[in-house]
Amino acid sequence: MPTVLSLSSVTKIYKSGQTALHEIDLVIEKGEIFALLGPNGAGKTTLISIICGLVSMTTGHVSVNGYDIIKDYRSARAIIGLVPQEISLDIFTTVEDTVRFSRGLFGKPNAPDYIEQLLRDLSLWEKRSARLNELSGGMKRRVMIAKALSHEPDILFLDEPTAGVDVNLRRDMWDLVRRLRDRGVTIILTTHYIEEAEEMADRVGVIDRGRLMLIEGTATLMHKLGKRRLTILLHQPLMTIPPALAHWPLQLDAEGSRLVYEFDANASDTSIPHLLRDIGAAGIDYTDLETSRSTLEDIFVGLLEGQI
Amino acid sequence: MSGFNLPGIWAIYRTEMARTRRTILQSVATPVITTVLYFIVFGSAIGSRMHQVAGVSYGAFIVPGLIMLTLLTQGISNASIAIYFPKFTRTIFEILSAPISSMEVVLAYVGAAATKAILIGLIILVTATFFVPVQIMHPAWMIAFLVLTALTFSLFGFLIGIWADSFEQLAVIPSLVVTPLTFLGGAFYSIDMLPQPWRTVSLFNPVVYLVSGFRWSFYGSGDVGVAASLIFVITFMVCCLALLSWVFRTGYRLKS
C-alpha cells in the first residue's frame, strides 16, 4: 500500500525545556487504522498536533501524501481531518452552520447533499437546526466528527475519540471508523481504551515519554508477545506450592485456591498434560481448568514496565 | 491544493457577519443610540448655545469626529473579540489546522470587523443628517478615510485579540488608551481652541490626524494637513501588518 504519512526524526522541545518527542520515525500506509497507545503525557497529542499544524516541531520532517507539512501546508492539510480530545465548539451556531463552516474553511465549495448524508450518518440530521448549546455531550462529540469529515479527508485523526462517551456512542463510533476505512480513509487514533485498539487497529504504536517504543501489526504483536494462561481451580486451598511442583513456573493466587500457569501462546509443546500429571501425582485435586489469552492491555502494561 | 482559499475566507467572513446579525442590538443599535445621544446632548442642547466652529455649526462639526470615534472603537472591539473568542473556546484549532494562510485569516476576520465598523459609521452618518446639516466636500476622500481607518483599527484590534489572555486584557487597551485618546483627539473640538501647551501636546495624539483628515473630507478644513493624516493612517496600518506578520511567523500566543 502507498505511504500516506511519513515522519522522520521528529523532535519537539517546548520552550520550558521539556522534550515532548524524541526522534520519532513513523510511516503510515494508506487505508490502515493505526492506534497510538501511551500513558498520559507520553506525547500522543503533541505528535498529532505537529502533523495537523497546531504545534511547531523543533526538528524533523513530516510529509502527508508526499506533501511537506511546512512548505506544502495547503495540500497537506486539505486531506487531513482532526477530531481533538476536547469538545471545542462555537456553541451559539447551529449544527448545520458549523459543519458548513468547516467545509468552507478547508477550501471546499458547499455540498448540501454530502453534508446531509454526513449528518444522517452521524444521527445529527434531525438536530441540524439546533444550536450547539442545546445538544448533549455525546451529540456535541458527533458534531466534532462531522466537522472533521466535512471536507472529505483522506486521513482522519481521532484523539481519544471515545473518552467519556457512553457505550452506544462508542459502538457507533467504532462502526463509523470501520465504514470510513472501507471507503479508503486512513485513520490514526489515540486511545486509553486498549480494547478499542485491539478491536479496530491494523497496527499499534506504543509511545512513552516521547519515544516510540514499538510499532507492530496488532495481530503480529498479539502473536509475538501474547501469552496464554492456564488457571487450575483447586478442590482444597494450598498454603504454598508443593516442592514436587517447584520446577514448574506456577503462581498461587492470594486465596490459595488457584494455580496459574503462563506459557508461550505459539509454542508447539505447552507441557500441559505433563503438568497435570505432576499435579495429580502430588495429590492435588482440582475442580476445573480455564485457559485465556493475554490481552493487548497486558502487553502494553508489560512494555511500559519493561517486562517484555 | 494551492493558490487562494477563497471558500475559507468566505466561511470565516460569513460566520463573523452572522454573529453580527445574531447580536444586532449589541452590534448596531447600541452604537447608533449612543451617537444619537451625543447629537442630542452636544449637538442640540449644548451646541445650540455655541458659535460656529471651523465655519460650520457645532452639531455639524462633531459629526466626523463621532463617526471616527465609532470606527475606532467598533473596529477594535469587533476584530479583537473575533479572534479572541476562538482562542477562548479553543475552536482556534480548526483555523490553525486548515489549509488557509495567515494573511487569508487576517483578511477574513479584519475584513468582517471593518465591514461592520463601516456599516455602523454609515448608519451614524445617515442618522446625523436628521439632526444637523451635513455636507461632504470630498466624498471619495471621505470613503477612503472611512475604509482605511476601519481596516487599520480592525488590524490593531486583531492584534489585541491575539495578545489578550483574558477578557480583562481584551478591554484594557480600548478603554484605557483608545477611548481617552479619541476624546482628546479633537472629536468634539478643534485643537485650535486649546491653549498652549495642550495644542502642541495634542499633535502627539494620533487620533488628531484621523479626525482632522476625516473632517477635512467633510468641510474642507482640519487641524492638520490632509497629507499628514493620510501618512499617519498608512504608517499605522503598515506597522500593524508588520507586527501581524511576526505573530504568524513565530506563532506568538497561537502555537506552542
Tab-separated table of C-alpha atoms in Angstrom, chain A residues 12 14-15 52-56 67 73-75 77-78 80 82-84 86-93 97-98 100-109 131 144 147-148 150, chain B residues 1-9 11-16 18-19 22 85 89-102 104-105 109 250-256:
chain	number	residue	atom	x	y	z
A	12	LYS	CA	9.688	18.567	19.928
A	14	TYR	CA	8.953	23.048	24.398
A	15	LYS	CA	10.147	26.495	25.495
A	52	CYS	CA	-2.039	18.868	11.875
A	53	GLY	CA	-0.182	22.197	12.165
A	54	LEU	CA	-1.198	23.120	15.712
A	55	VAL	CA	2.273	22.735	17.222
A	56	SER	CA	5.610	23.549	15.592
A	67	TYR	CA	3.441	16.959	0.684
A	73	TYR	CA	0.899	23.030	4.054
A	74	ARG	CA	-2.201	23.742	1.981
A	75	SER	CA	-2.067	20.444	0.113
A	77	ARG	CA	-3.794	19.992	5.489
A	78	ALA	CA	-6.513	19.772	2.852
A	80	ILE	CA	-6.439	15.823	6.982
A	82	LEU	CA	-8.875	16.171	13.096
A	83	VAL	CA	-11.177	15.318	15.971
A	84	PRO	CA	-9.424	16.710	19.039
A	86	GLU	CA	-11.623	18.300	23.858
A	87	ILE	CA	-15.040	19.323	22.604
A	88	SER	CA	-14.372	22.805	21.212
A	89	LEU	CA	-17.350	24.386	19.515
A	90	ASP	CA	-18.868	27.806	18.981
A	91	ILE	CA	-21.973	26.952	20.960
A	92	PHE	CA	-24.051	29.797	19.533
A	93	THR	CA	-24.114	28.405	15.992
A	97	ASP	CA	-23.844	26.010	10.010
A	98	THR	CA	-20.802	24.842	11.929
A	100	ARG	CA	-20.691	24.006	6.557
A	101	PHE	CA	-18.193	26.438	8.084
A	102	SER	CA	-15.633	23.665	8.471
A	103	ARG	CA	-16.075	22.527	4.886
A	104	GLY	CA	-15.600	26.071	3.598
A	105	LEU	CA	-12.576	26.633	5.815
A	106	PHE	CA	-10.893	23.675	4.159
A	107	GLY	CA	-11.437	25.220	0.752
A	108	LYS	CA	-14.325	23.067	-0.411
A	109	PRO	CA	-17.419	24.503	-2.108
A	131	ARG	CA	-27.864	25.438	18.411
A	144	MET	CA	-16.912	17.336	16.188
A	147	LYS	CA	-16.825	18.859	11.227
A	148	ALA	CA	-13.659	16.797	10.798
A	150	SER	CA	-16.958	17.777	6.324
B	1	MET	CA	-4.444	22.388	-3.243
B	2	SER	CA	-2.704	25.657	-3.953
B	3	GLY	CA	-3.416	29.316	-4.577
B	4	PHE	CA	-6.035	31.262	-2.752
B	5	ASN	CA	-8.505	29.704	-0.308
B	6	LEU	CA	-11.480	31.860	-1.218
B	7	PRO	CA	-14.084	29.468	0.291
B	8	GLY	CA	-12.086	29.557	3.548
B	9	ILE	CA	-12.034	33.355	3.655
B	11	ALA	CA	-16.552	30.883	5.513
B	12	ILE	CA	-14.894	32.992	8.234
B	13	TYR	CA	-16.289	36.271	6.876
B	14	ARG	CA	-19.831	34.903	6.632
B	15	THR	CA	-19.684	33.426	10.131
B	16	GLU	CA	-18.495	36.734	11.570
B	18	ALA	CA	-23.769	36.112	11.020
B	19	ARG	CA	-22.585	36.831	14.561
B	22	ARG	CA	-27.394	37.391	15.898
B	85	PHE	CA	-13.363	34.158	21.130
B	89	THR	CA	-13.359	28.438	23.251
B	90	ARG	CA	-10.315	26.631	21.749
B	91	THR	CA	-12.042	26.440	18.368
B	92	ILE	CA	-8.926	28.180	17.034
B	93	PHE	CA	-7.525	24.676	16.442
B	94	GLU	CA	-9.723	24.444	13.374
B	95	ILE	CA	-8.335	27.642	11.857
B	96	LEU	CA	-4.743	26.646	12.606
B	97	SER	CA	-5.166	23.190	11.081
B	98	ALA	CA	-6.959	24.398	7.946
B	99	PRO	CA	-5.309	24.926	4.547
B	100	ILE	CA	-5.610	28.681	4.872
B	101	SER	CA	-2.748	31.165	5.040
B	102	SER	CA	-2.313	33.591	7.902
B	104	GLU	CA	-6.184	34.943	4.402
B	105	VAL	CA	-7.254	34.526	8.028
B	109	TYR	CA	-11.521	38.479	10.245
B	250	THR	CA	6.525	32.964	15.329
B	251	GLY	CA	3.114	31.580	16.317
B	252	TYR	CA	3.060	34.072	19.220
B	253	ARG	CA	0.163	33.154	21.556
B	254	LEU	CA	-1.262	30.892	18.829
B	255	LYS	CA	1.070	27.895	18.595
B	256	SER	CA	3.320	26.239	21.150
